[in-house]
């Protein structure tokens, strides 16, 4: 830090803390983003009650897809619901908060180790990358899976085989939660090689990691009479029948919205610095997973939260880049980059809101500080939707038998979850009149019956 700024350091840190608290405010009130998050909670309730096969009797591919590709989060939520007196909403909040805490803490430790930079360069990327915090303003499985994977990477630096086993187990849990997290495992051999070189200790370490990860992943799937092949097959089938248009150039915009313009410049500078210093192993360690994501998932980057698994890698590159920009001998390049990146950071935080996208919340490339009320309003709108549906169930419960016809996928799955939360269970279709059995779910609680008519057909060609 320049000498003239050192006397203001306490005020700068205080301002940074206030900024962080403001940007984190919507973390206190996460909500459902769409029907898939409600499906996770509903599957957890079905698992708790031993009725997971009745999650979707009309469209069983929903049970197979959500149940197999997101099994880790379902088991976690079901465990919370089974052991603690809480509803699905609080269980989801605890999953999100614990996942984010794990991701941030592990990323701080990894960025510090990988970059060797002072804390003033380590911490800012975690706050300045918009996609890290904003992807935690709503329920999803990306946050807990990325958190588990980041902690696993930290444990690879442990001294004992127990640490390696724990790392493998967490890798297995992360992949159970989101299949694409398996790409993070590509960094494990590089980390082990850095520590042990080409030695017997390296082979033993990797073998322990692989054995523990395989036991958790394959063993858990076996309990549900499935295999990793089934998970991959169901995932490919779902993507194929959705026929969602390739993201194409949108993938680049997804990256920019995740790291921000300043973050992208800093990370690029970090990669350039490693390349110029011929730090090939470090460059490979930090770039292999981002490159694999681009190679394995071309055209399939549709949501900003998909990049959460890259958090420690991109943040480390950004920390290296920031140190390269602000430290070292005075050069023409540094004289240009310093004010430029400071301007980018300021515009990203307090500039006029611009380049908004509403794919999963009110995201912007500039003016994040001014968008916090918009995020809170977006969350409040979802809570109002749930309150309306809850009131509808109250109205339906006052009659012996009622029918509810949702008009979209989100409302369909929200109602399913709310009915389960209210103590209803799914009855066998044969209890319905023949004309209803192929288009409706039958919920029963005591003498109250609710018929949920399913207008939305899942897994058809994607359209907006």
Tab-separated table of C-alpha atoms in Angstrom:
chain	number	residue	atom	x	y	z
A	1	UNK	CA	0.000	0.000	0.000
A	2	UNK	CA	1.399	3.457	-0.901
A	3	UNK	CA	2.688	5.397	2.090
A	4	UNK	CA	0.227	8.225	1.608
A	5	UNK	CA	-2.653	5.770	1.995
A	6	UNK	CA	-1.372	3.869	5.014
A	7	UNK	CA	-2.711	6.397	7.512
A	8	UNK	CA	-6.147	5.926	5.976
A	9	UNK	CA	-5.927	2.116	6.098
A	10	UNK	CA	-8.360	1.714	9.050
A	11	UNK	CA	-10.967	3.825	7.256
A	12	UNK	CA	-10.457	1.901	4.025
A	13	UNK	CA	-10.902	-1.431	5.795
A	14	UNK	CA	-14.017	-0.104	7.566
A	15	UNK	CA	-15.460	1.064	4.241
A	16	UNK	CA	-14.683	-2.339	2.722
A	17	UNK	CA	-16.452	-4.075	5.618
A	18	UNK	CA	-19.557	-1.895	5.209
A	19	UNK	CA	-19.539	-2.541	1.463
A	20	UNK	CA	-19.241	-6.288	2.062
A	21	UNK	CA	-22.157	-6.293	4.512
A	22	UNK	CA	-24.325	-4.367	2.054
A	23	UNK	CA	-23.504	-6.659	-0.861
A	24	UNK	CA	-24.185	-9.692	1.350
A	25	UNK	CA	-27.587	-8.476	2.585
A	26	UNK	CA	-29.693	-10.683	0.248
A	27	UNK	CA	-27.814	-13.734	1.563
A	28	UNK	CA	-30.069	-13.579	4.621
A	29	UNK	CA	-33.230	-14.205	2.614
A	30	UNK	CA	-32.568	-16.662	-0.250
A	31	UNK	CA	-35.589	-17.931	-2.178
A	32	UNK	CA	-36.493	-20.485	-4.811
A	33	UNK	CA	-35.255	-19.539	-8.261
A	34	UNK	CA	-37.395	-21.987	-10.258
A	35	UNK	CA	-39.086	-25.366	-10.091
A	36	UNK	CA	-35.839	-27.313	-9.869
A	37	UNK	CA	-34.992	-25.984	-6.400
A	38	UNK	CA	-38.479	-26.898	-5.200
A	39	UNK	CA	-37.908	-30.339	-6.699
A	40	UNK	CA	-34.777	-30.805	-4.571
A	41	UNK	CA	-36.688	-30.000	-1.393
A	42	UNK	CA	-39.655	-32.159	-2.400
A	43	UNK	CA	-37.384	-35.109	-3.193
A	44	UNK	CA	-35.756	-34.683	0.227
A	45	UNK	CA	-39.180	-34.917	1.900
A	46	UNK	CA	-40.051	-37.979	-0.180
A	47	UNK	CA	-36.716	-39.573	0.775
A	48	UNK	CA	-37.375	-38.826	4.441
A	49	UNK	CA	-40.784	-40.524	4.264
A	50	UNK	CA	-39.548	-43.442	2.146
A	51	UNK	CA	-41.662	-42.476	-0.862
A	52	UNK	CA	-39.091	-41.107	-3.306
A	53	UNK	CA	-40.586	-43.148	-6.158
A	54	UNK	CA	-43.839	-41.165	-5.850
A	55	UNK	CA	-42.137	-37.788	-6.421
A	56	UNK	CA	-43.442	-37.727	-9.988
A	57	UNK	CA	-45.531	-40.719	-11.022
A	58	UNK	CA	-46.741	-38.977	-14.184
A	59	UNK	CA	-43.324	-37.962	-15.524
A	60	UNK	CA	-40.808	-40.369	-13.923
A	61	UNK	CA	-37.860	-38.892	-15.836
A	62	UNK	CA	-38.105	-35.977	-13.385
A	63	UNK	CA	-37.466	-38.383	-10.505
A	64	UNK	CA	-34.544	-40.002	-12.296
A	65	UNK	CA	-32.936	-36.762	-13.465
A	66	UNK	CA	-33.257	-34.680	-10.298
A	67	UNK	CA	-32.909	-37.688	-8.017
A	68	UNK	CA	-29.679	-39.012	-9.548
A	69	UNK	CA	-27.823	-35.924	-10.773
A	70	UNK	CA	-28.449	-33.942	-7.555
A	71	UNK	CA	-28.504	-36.770	-5.041
A	72	UNK	CA	-25.965	-35.223	-2.664
A	73	UNK	CA	-28.081	-32.159	-1.911
A	74	UNK	CA	-31.210	-34.313	-1.568
A	75	UNK	CA	-29.524	-36.558	1.008
A	76	UNK	CA	-28.198	-33.512	2.891
A	77	UNK	CA	-31.628	-31.866	3.017
A	78	UNK	CA	-33.338	-35.114	3.970
A	79	UNK	CA	-30.846	-35.571	6.805
A	80	UNK	CA	-31.627	-32.106	8.153
A	81	UNK	CA	-35.374	-32.677	7.914
A	82	UNK	CA	-35.058	-36.058	9.636
A	83	UNK	CA	-32.913	-34.896	12.555
A	84	UNK	CA	-34.045	-31.330	13.232
A	85	UNK	CA	-37.552	-29.865	13.680
A	86	UNK	CA	-37.618	-27.613	10.623
A	87	UNK	CA	-39.375	-27.097	7.322
A	88	UNK	CA	-37.882	-27.404	3.866
A	89	UNK	CA	-37.287	-23.650	3.553
A	90	UNK	CA	-35.001	-23.482	6.594
A	91	UNK	CA	-33.223	-26.659	5.487
A	92	UNK	CA	-32.491	-25.057	2.119
A	93	UNK	CA	-31.201	-21.907	3.824
A	94	UNK	CA	-28.845	-23.955	6.002
A	95	UNK	CA	-27.574	-25.813	2.947
A	96	UNK	CA	-26.902	-22.546	1.123
A	97	UNK	CA	-25.260	-20.782	4.075
A	98	UNK	CA	-23.024	-23.729	4.963
A	99	UNK	CA	-22.093	-24.284	1.313
A	100	UNK	CA	-21.180	-20.628	0.804
A	101	UNK	CA	-19.194	-20.497	4.054
A	102	UNK	CA	-17.227	-23.568	2.962
A	103	UNK	CA	-16.634	-22.126	-0.502
A	104	UNK	CA	-15.439	-18.741	0.780
A	105	UNK	CA	-13.227	-20.065	3.571
A	106	UNK	CA	-11.632	-22.766	1.420
A	107	UNK	CA	-11.149	-20.330	-1.458
A	108	UNK	CA	-9.423	-17.799	0.811
A	109	UNK	CA	-6.973	-20.472	1.978
A	110	UNK	CA	-6.372	-21.762	-1.542
A	111	UNK	CA	-5.940	-18.308	-3.086
A	112	UNK	CA	-3.492	-17.348	-0.342
A	113	UNK	CA	-1.480	-20.540	-0.898
A	114	UNK	CA	-1.589	-20.490	-4.700
A	115	UNK	CA	-0.923	-16.790	-5.213
A	116	UNK	CA	1.429	-16.066	-2.316
A	117	UNK	CA	-0.091	-12.584	-2.407
A	118	UNK	CA	-0.800	-10.368	0.637
A	119	UNK	CA	-4.322	-10.415	2.062
A	120	UNK	CA	-5.136	-7.087	0.412
A	121	UNK	CA	-5.011	-8.903	-2.935
A	122	UNK	CA	-6.435	-12.234	-1.751
A	123	UNK	CA	-9.748	-10.985	-0.337
A	124	UNK	CA	-11.012	-8.475	-2.955
A	125	UNK	CA	-11.730	-10.997	-5.760
A	126	UNK	CA	-14.109	-12.946	-3.505
A	127	UNK	CA	-16.109	-9.758	-3.018
A	128	UNK	CA	-15.642	-8.222	-6.454
A	129	UNK	CA	-16.548	-11.315	-8.516
A	130	UNK	CA	-20.332	-10.715	-8.774
A	131	UNK	CA	-21.217	-14.346	-9.443
A	132	UNK	CA	-19.938	-15.703	-6.129
A	133	UNK	CA	-22.260	-13.852	-3.759
A	134	UNK	CA	-25.149	-13.292	-6.161
A	135	UNK	CA	-25.438	-17.007	-6.965
A	136	UNK	CA	-26.157	-17.542	-3.273
A	137	UNK	CA	-29.172	-15.219	-3.200
A	138	UNK	CA	-31.406	-18.139	-4.245
A	139	UNK	CA	-31.555	-21.882	-3.643
A	140	UNK	CA	-29.419	-24.060	-5.905
A	141	UNK	CA	-27.094	-27.054	-5.809
A	142	UNK	CA	-24.095	-25.224	-7.299
A	143	UNK	CA	-23.115	-23.538	-4.036
A	144	UNK	CA	-22.907	-26.670	-1.833
A	145	UNK	CA	-21.180	-28.702	-4.554
A	146	UNK	CA	-18.597	-25.956	-5.185
A	147	UNK	CA	-18.088	-25.585	-1.429
A	148	UNK	CA	-17.457	-29.309	-0.958
A	149	UNK	CA	-15.022	-29.383	-3.895
A	150	UNK	CA	-13.095	-26.345	-2.594
A	151	UNK	CA	-12.715	-27.891	0.869
A	152	UNK	CA	-11.542	-31.116	-0.794
A	153	UNK	CA	-8.822	-29.162	-2.611
A	154	UNK	CA	-7.697	-27.694	0.723
A	155	UNK	CA	-7.510	-31.136	2.318
A	156	UNK	CA	-5.162	-32.321	-0.427
A	157	UNK	CA	-2.513	-30.228	1.334
A	158	UNK	CA	-2.940	-32.164	4.583
A	159	UNK	CA	-0.077	-34.236	5.951
A	160	UNK	CA	-1.860	-37.517	6.644
A	161	UNK	CA	-3.659	-40.123	4.595
A	162	UNK	CA	-6.762	-39.337	6.620
A	163	UNK	CA	-6.721	-35.886	5.078
A	164	UNK	CA	-6.413	-37.451	1.617
A	165	UNK	CA	-9.318	-39.776	2.403
A	166	UNK	CA	-11.449	-36.851	3.569
A	167	UNK	CA	-10.573	-34.976	0.380
A	168	UNK	CA	-11.662	-37.938	-1.714
A	169	UNK	CA	-14.901	-38.311	0.233
A	170	UNK	CA	-15.723	-34.634	-0.310
A	171	UNK	CA	-14.937	-34.924	-4.022
A	172	UNK	CA	-17.388	-37.825	-4.142
A	173	UNK	CA	-20.029	-35.809	-2.280
A	174	UNK	CA	-19.508	-32.823	-4.594
A	175	UNK	CA	-19.999	-34.986	-7.689
A	176	UNK	CA	-23.099	-36.555	-6.119
A	177	UNK	CA	-24.464	-33.036	-5.682
A	178	UNK	CA	-23.604	-31.847	-9.190
A	179	UNK	CA	-22.118	-34.136	-11.793
A	180	UNK	CA	-20.130	-31.397	-13.553
A	181	UNK	CA	-18.088	-30.858	-10.372
A	182	UNK	CA	-16.100	-33.923	-11.418
A	183	UNK	CA	-14.050	-31.521	-13.556
A	184	UNK	CA	-12.511	-30.026	-10.397
A	185	UNK	CA	-10.918	-33.408	-9.690
A	186	UNK	CA	-8.526	-32.751	-12.588
A	187	UNK	CA	-6.577	-30.400	-10.321
A	188	UNK	CA	-5.902	-33.134	-7.751
A	189	UNK	CA	-3.046	-34.925	-9.600
A	190	UNK	CA	-1.308	-31.593	-10.231
A	191	UNK	CA	-1.505	-30.605	-6.558
A	192	UNK	CA	-0.206	-34.006	-5.480
A	193	UNK	CA	2.622	-33.807	-8.038
A	194	UNK	CA	3.597	-30.369	-6.719
A	195	UNK	CA	3.811	-31.792	-3.211
A	196	UNK	CA	5.442	-35.168	-3.788
A	197	UNK	CA	6.806	-35.160	-7.334
A	198	UNK	CA	6.878	-38.460	-9.230
A	199	UNK	CA	7.164	-40.690	-6.186
A	200	UNK	CA	5.545	-43.591	-4.395
A	201	UNK	CA	4.068	-41.126	-1.894
A	202	UNK	CA	2.287	-39.320	-4.733
A	203	UNK	CA	0.816	-42.561	-6.074
A	204	UNK	CA	-0.303	-43.601	-2.585
A	205	UNK	CA	-1.855	-40.194	-1.930
A	206	UNK	CA	-3.818	-40.253	-5.183
A	207	UNK	CA	-4.892	-43.843	-4.592
A	208	UNK	CA	-6.330	-42.921	-1.188
A	209	UNK	CA	-8.163	-39.932	-2.691
A	210	UNK	CA	-9.569	-42.045	-5.529
A	211	UNK	CA	-10.580	-44.921	-3.245
A	212	UNK	CA	-12.396	-42.644	-0.801
A	213	UNK	CA	-14.084	-40.673	-3.564
A	214	UNK	CA	-15.127	-43.805	-5.417
A	215	UNK	CA	-16.505	-45.384	-2.252
A	216	UNK	CA	-18.675	-42.364	-1.464
A	217	UNK	CA	-19.818	-41.826	-5.047
A	218	UNK	CA	-20.330	-45.387	-6.232
A	219	UNK	CA	-21.403	-46.714	-2.847
A	220	UNK	CA	-24.093	-44.066	-2.360
A	221	UNK	CA	-25.450	-44.575	-5.867
A	222	UNK	CA	-25.516	-48.336	-5.275
A	223	UNK	CA	-27.779	-47.789	-2.259
A	224	UNK	CA	-30.283	-46.317	-4.716
A	225	UNK	CA	-29.744	-49.149	-7.217
A	226	UNK	CA	-27.910	-46.859	-9.641
A	227	UNK	CA	-24.405	-46.348	-11.012
A	228	UNK	CA	-22.323	-43.450	-12.274
A	229	UNK	CA	-23.165	-44.636	-15.781
A	230	UNK	CA	-26.867	-44.174	-14.985
A	231	UNK	CA	-26.204	-40.624	-13.763
A	232	UNK	CA	-24.336	-39.695	-16.950
A	233	UNK	CA	-26.907	-41.409	-19.160
A	234	UNK	CA	-29.839	-39.616	-17.534
A	235	UNK	CA	-28.006	-36.294	-17.792
A	236	UNK	CA	-27.312	-36.767	-21.499
A	237	UNK	CA	-30.911	-37.843	-22.143
A	238	UNK	CA	-32.305	-34.805	-20.317
A	239	UNK	CA	-30.120	-32.370	-22.270
A	240	UNK	CA	-30.953	-34.118	-25.540
A	241	UNK	CA	-34.731	-34.066	-25.118
A	242	UNK	CA	-34.691	-30.476	-23.826
A	243	UNK	CA	-32.955	-29.540	-27.071
A	244	UNK	CA	-31.982	-26.238	-25.488
A	245	UNK	CA	-30.270	-23.895	-27.978
A	246	UNK	CA	-26.459	-23.846	-27.547
A	247	UNK	CA	-25.288	-20.911	-25.461
A	248	UNK	CA	-22.622	-20.028	-28.053
A	249	UNK	CA	-21.249	-16.542	-27.462
A	250	UNK	CA	-23.502	-16.299	-24.419
A	251	UNK	CA	-20.931	-18.445	-22.617
A	252	UNK	CA	-18.489	-15.514	-22.788
A	253	UNK	CA	-21.102	-13.180	-21.308
A	254	UNK	CA	-21.741	-15.754	-18.561
A	255	UNK	CA	-18.020	-15.609	-17.699
A	256	UNK	CA	-18.004	-11.796	-17.678
A	257	UNK	CA	-21.096	-11.641	-15.463
A	258	UNK	CA	-19.476	-14.136	-13.088
A	259	UNK	CA	-16.093	-12.408	-12.648
A	260	UNK	CA	-16.969	-8.850	-13.695
A	261	UNK	CA	-14.952	-6.775	-16.146
A	262	UNK	CA	-12.290	-5.860	-13.565
A	263	UNK	CA	-12.060	-9.482	-12.433
A	264	UNK	CA	-11.584	-10.703	-15.987
A	265	UNK	CA	-8.770	-8.196	-16.584
A	266	UNK	CA	-7.086	-9.100	-13.274
A	267	UNK	CA	-7.334	-12.851	-13.914
A	268	UNK	CA	-5.918	-12.408	-17.419
A	269	UNK	CA	-3.005	-10.403	-16.014
A	270	UNK	CA	-2.423	-13.168	-13.482
A	271	UNK	CA	-2.258	-15.835	-16.179
A	272	UNK	CA	0.108	-13.677	-18.251
A	273	UNK	CA	2.387	-13.154	-15.240
A	274	UNK	CA	2.634	-16.897	-14.579
A	275	UNK	CA	3.351	-17.552	-18.255
A	276	UNK	CA	6.068	-14.888	-18.410
A	277	UNK	CA	7.716	-16.310	-15.312
A	278	UNK	CA	7.547	-19.819	-16.832
A	279	UNK	CA	5.649	-21.123	-13.802
A	280	UNK	CA	4.139	-23.898	-15.882
A	281	UNK	CA	2.890	-26.128	-13.081
A	282	UNK	CA	1.202	-23.232	-11.286
A	283	UNK	CA	-0.339	-22.055	-14.557
A	284	UNK	CA	-1.590	-25.567	-15.307
A	285	UNK	CA	-3.006	-25.953	-11.790
A	286	UNK	CA	-5.001	-22.735	-12.045
A	287	UNK	CA	-6.075	-23.031	-15.672
A	288	UNK	CA	-6.799	-26.718	-16.229
A	289	UNK	CA	-10.266	-26.722	-14.655
A	290	UNK	CA	-11.451	-23.496	-16.391
A	291	UNK	CA	-10.145	-24.888	-19.697
A	292	UNK	CA	-11.904	-28.216	-19.119
A	293	UNK	CA	-15.176	-26.394	-18.429
A	294	UNK	CA	-14.824	-24.583	-21.764
A	295	UNK	CA	-13.883	-27.790	-23.602
A	296	UNK	CA	-16.343	-30.222	-22.012
A	297	UNK	CA	-19.305	-27.850	-21.756
A	298	UNK	CA	-19.192	-25.870	-25.016
A	299	UNK	CA	-22.554	-24.308	-25.709
A	300	UNK	CA	-23.947	-25.516	-22.373
A	301	UNK	CA	-23.131	-22.575	-20.121
A	302	UNK	CA	-26.625	-21.190	-19.584
A	303	UNK	CA	-26.512	-19.917	-15.996
A	304	UNK	CA	-23.937	-17.785	-14.206
A	305	UNK	CA	-23.989	-20.097	-11.194
A	306	UNK	CA	-22.533	-22.910	-13.317
A	307	UNK	CA	-19.107	-21.264	-12.947
A	308	UNK	CA	-19.049	-21.371	-9.136
A	309	UNK	CA	-16.807	-24.450	-9.250
A	310	UNK	CA	-14.101	-22.197	-10.760
A	311	UNK	CA	-14.078	-19.790	-7.795
A	312	UNK	CA	-10.693	-20.639	-6.191
A	313	UNK	CA	-8.920	-20.936	-9.547
A	314	UNK	CA	-10.127	-17.649	-11.035
A	315	UNK	CA	-9.753	-15.786	-7.731
A	316	UNK	CA	-6.144	-16.961	-7.442
A	317	UNK	CA	-5.396	-15.744	-10.967
A	318	UNK	CA	-7.034	-12.409	-10.125
A	319	UNK	CA	-5.020	-12.047	-6.901
A	320	UNK	CA	-1.792	-12.702	-8.820
A	321	UNK	CA	-2.894	-10.187	-11.437
A	322	UNK	CA	-3.733	-7.496	-8.885
A	323	UNK	CA	-0.356	-7.904	-7.207
A	324	UNK	CA	1.366	-7.710	-10.589
A	325	UNK	CA	-0.503	-4.499	-11.409
A	326	UNK	CA	-0.002	-2.663	-8.116
A	327	UNK	CA	3.455	-3.883	-7.109
A	328	UNK	CA	6.809	-3.968	-8.856
A	329	UNK	CA	8.896	-1.408	-10.644
A	330	UNK	CA	7.159	1.431	-12.417
A	331	UNK	CA	6.443	0.669	-16.076
A	332	UNK	CA	4.261	2.180	-18.755
A	333	UNK	CA	1.953	-0.841	-18.616
A	334	UNK	CA	1.461	-0.504	-14.868
A	335	UNK	CA	0.830	3.221	-15.163
A	336	UNK	CA	-1.973	2.440	-17.608
A	337	UNK	CA	-3.428	-0.584	-15.829
A	338	UNK	CA	-3.619	0.850	-12.302
A	339	UNK	CA	-6.098	3.662	-12.963
A	340	UNK	CA	-7.902	1.529	-15.541
A	341	UNK	CA	-8.633	-1.362	-13.196
A	342	UNK	CA	-9.525	0.998	-10.343
A	343	UNK	CA	-12.023	2.671	-12.669
A	344	UNK	CA	-13.433	-0.735	-13.657
A	345	UNK	CA	-13.856	-1.691	-9.995
A	346	UNK	CA	-15.577	1.603	-9.145
A	347	UNK	CA	-17.906	1.416	-12.145
A	348	UNK	CA	-18.725	-2.203	-11.332
A	349	UNK	CA	-19.671	-1.234	-7.790
A	350	UNK	CA	-21.133	2.281	-7.913
A	351	UNK	CA	-21.496	3.136	-11.595
A	352	UNK	CA	-24.912	3.452	-13.210
A	353	UNK	CA	-26.578	0.010	-13.462
A	354	UNK	CA	-26.047	-1.313	-16.979
A	355	UNK	CA	-26.086	-4.503	-19.058
A	356	UNK	CA	-28.787	-6.100	-16.913
A	357	UNK	CA	-29.771	-9.738	-17.316
A	358	UNK	CA	-32.579	-11.417	-15.401
A	359	UNK	CA	-31.802	-15.078	-16.104
A	360	UNK	CA	-31.537	-15.867	-12.379
A	361	UNK	CA	-31.977	-12.508	-10.721
A	362	UNK	CA	-31.235	-8.855	-11.548
A	363	UNK	CA	-27.567	-9.163	-12.592
A	364	UNK	CA	-25.586	-6.176	-13.827
A	365	UNK	CA	-22.057	-5.453	-15.020
A	366	UNK	CA	-21.997	-2.066	-13.308
A	367	UNK	CA	-23.695	-0.514	-10.301
A	368	UNK	CA	-23.941	-3.598	-8.083
A	369	UNK	CA	-24.326	-1.424	-4.977
A	370	UNK	CA	-27.531	0.119	-6.337
A	371	UNK	CA	-28.979	-3.287	-7.275
A	372	UNK	CA	-29.231	-4.713	-3.760
A	373	UNK	CA	-32.776	-3.285	-3.302
A	374	UNK	CA	-33.675	-4.862	-6.665
A	375	UNK	CA	-32.393	-8.232	-5.451
A	376	UNK	CA	-34.434	-7.860	-2.277
A	377	UNK	CA	-37.479	-6.952	-4.345
A	378	UNK	CA	-36.894	-9.957	-6.605
A	379	UNK	CA	-36.762	-12.203	-3.545
A	380	UNK	CA	-39.895	-10.589	-2.093
A	381	UNK	CA	-41.778	-11.262	-5.340
A	382	UNK	CA	-40.982	-14.971	-5.050
A	383	UNK	CA	-42.145	-15.013	-1.436
A	384	UNK	CA	-45.399	-13.350	-2.510
A	385	UNK	CA	-45.888	-16.072	-5.114
A	386	UNK	CA	-45.462	-18.702	-2.420
A	387	UNK	CA	-47.853	-16.873	-0.093
A	388	UNK	CA	-50.474	-16.816	-2.858
A	389	UNK	CA	-50.060	-20.532	-3.541
A	390	UNK	CA	-50.157	-21.242	0.192
A	391	UNK	CA	-53.445	-19.342	0.483
A	392	UNK	CA	-54.767	-21.339	-2.461
A	393	UNK	CA	-53.970	-24.570	-0.624
A	394	UNK	CA	-55.763	-23.205	2.467
A	395	UNK	CA	-58.804	-22.554	0.318
A	396	UNK	CA	-58.611	-26.007	-1.240
A	397	UNK	CA	-58.228	-27.673	2.152
A	398	UNK	CA	-61.554	-26.223	3.276
A	399	UNK	CA	-63.324	-28.535	0.823
A	400	UNK	CA	-63.261	-32.321	0.885
A	401	UNK	CA	-61.899	-32.520	-2.672
A	402	UNK	CA	-60.470	-29.632	-4.733
A	403	UNK	CA	-58.558	-29.279	-7.980
A	404	UNK	CA	-55.705	-26.841	-8.599
A	405	UNK	CA	-54.429	-26.180	-12.119
A	406	UNK	CA	-50.997	-24.473	-12.200
A	407	UNK	CA	-50.133	-22.704	-15.438
A	408	UNK	CA	-46.368	-23.263	-15.498
A	409	UNK	CA	-43.532	-25.525	-14.364
A	410	UNK	CA	-42.510	-23.357	-11.417
A	411	UNK	CA	-46.001	-23.154	-9.917
A	412	UNK	CA	-46.459	-26.887	-10.550
A	413	UNK	CA	-43.383	-27.819	-8.489
A	414	UNK	CA	-43.974	-25.096	-5.882
A	415	UNK	CA	-47.451	-26.476	-5.195
A	416	UNK	CA	-46.106	-30.022	-4.945
A	417	UNK	CA	-43.591	-28.873	-2.313
A	418	UNK	CA	-46.090	-26.764	-0.375
A	419	UNK	CA	-48.559	-29.646	-0.220
A	420	UNK	CA	-45.855	-31.924	1.168
A	421	UNK	CA	-44.874	-29.242	3.700
A	422	UNK	CA	-48.529	-29.060	4.761
A	423	UNK	CA	-48.567	-32.777	5.559
A	424	UNK	CA	-50.195	-34.081	2.377
A	425	UNK	CA	-48.891	-37.250	0.753
A	426	UNK	CA	-49.148	-38.480	-2.826
A	427	UNK	CA	-51.804	-41.167	-3.202
A	428	UNK	CA	-51.805	-43.855	-5.877
A	429	UNK	CA	-53.263	-42.652	-9.210
A	430	UNK	CA	-55.921	-45.385	-9.168
A	431	UNK	CA	-57.791	-43.376	-6.531
A	432	UNK	CA	-58.620	-40.772	-9.202
A	433	UNK	CA	-61.267	-40.985	-11.911
A	434	UNK	CA	-59.832	-42.669	-15.047
A	435	UNK	CA	-59.828	-39.411	-17.048
A	436	UNK	CA	-57.549	-37.742	-14.480
A	437	UNK	CA	-54.966	-40.435	-13.885
A	438	UNK	CA	-52.604	-39.433	-16.695
A	439	UNK	CA	-52.695	-35.682	-16.039
A	440	UNK	CA	-53.069	-35.174	-12.288
A	441	UNK	CA	-51.427	-35.910	-8.945
A	442	UNK	CA	-53.608	-36.905	-6.025
A	443	UNK	CA	-52.644	-35.458	-2.615
A	444	UNK	CA	-54.347	-36.636	0.571
A	445	UNK	CA	-54.256	-35.417	4.176
A	446	UNK	CA	-56.881	-37.001	6.383
A	447	UNK	CA	-60.229	-36.307	4.706
A	448	UNK	CA	-58.863	-33.482	2.556
A	449	UNK	CA	-57.962	-34.270	-1.056
A	450	UNK	CA	-56.237	-31.962	-3.546
A	451	UNK	CA	-55.981	-32.819	-7.237
A	452	UNK	CA	-52.970	-31.126	-8.854
A	453	UNK	CA	-53.612	-31.007	-12.606
A	454	UNK	CA	-50.290	-31.012	-14.483
A	455	UNK	CA	-50.403	-28.762	-17.549
A	456	UNK	CA	-46.637	-28.564	-17.968
A	457	UNK	CA	-44.854	-31.367	-19.799
A	458	UNK	CA	-41.240	-31.677	-18.678
A	459	UNK	CA	-38.362	-32.620	-20.955
A	460	UNK	CA	-39.693	-31.278	-24.201
A	461	UNK	CA	-37.867	-29.009	-26.624
A	462	UNK	CA	-36.712	-25.959	-24.672
A	463	UNK	CA	-38.496	-22.700	-25.465
A	464	UNK	CA	-38.967	-19.289	-23.925
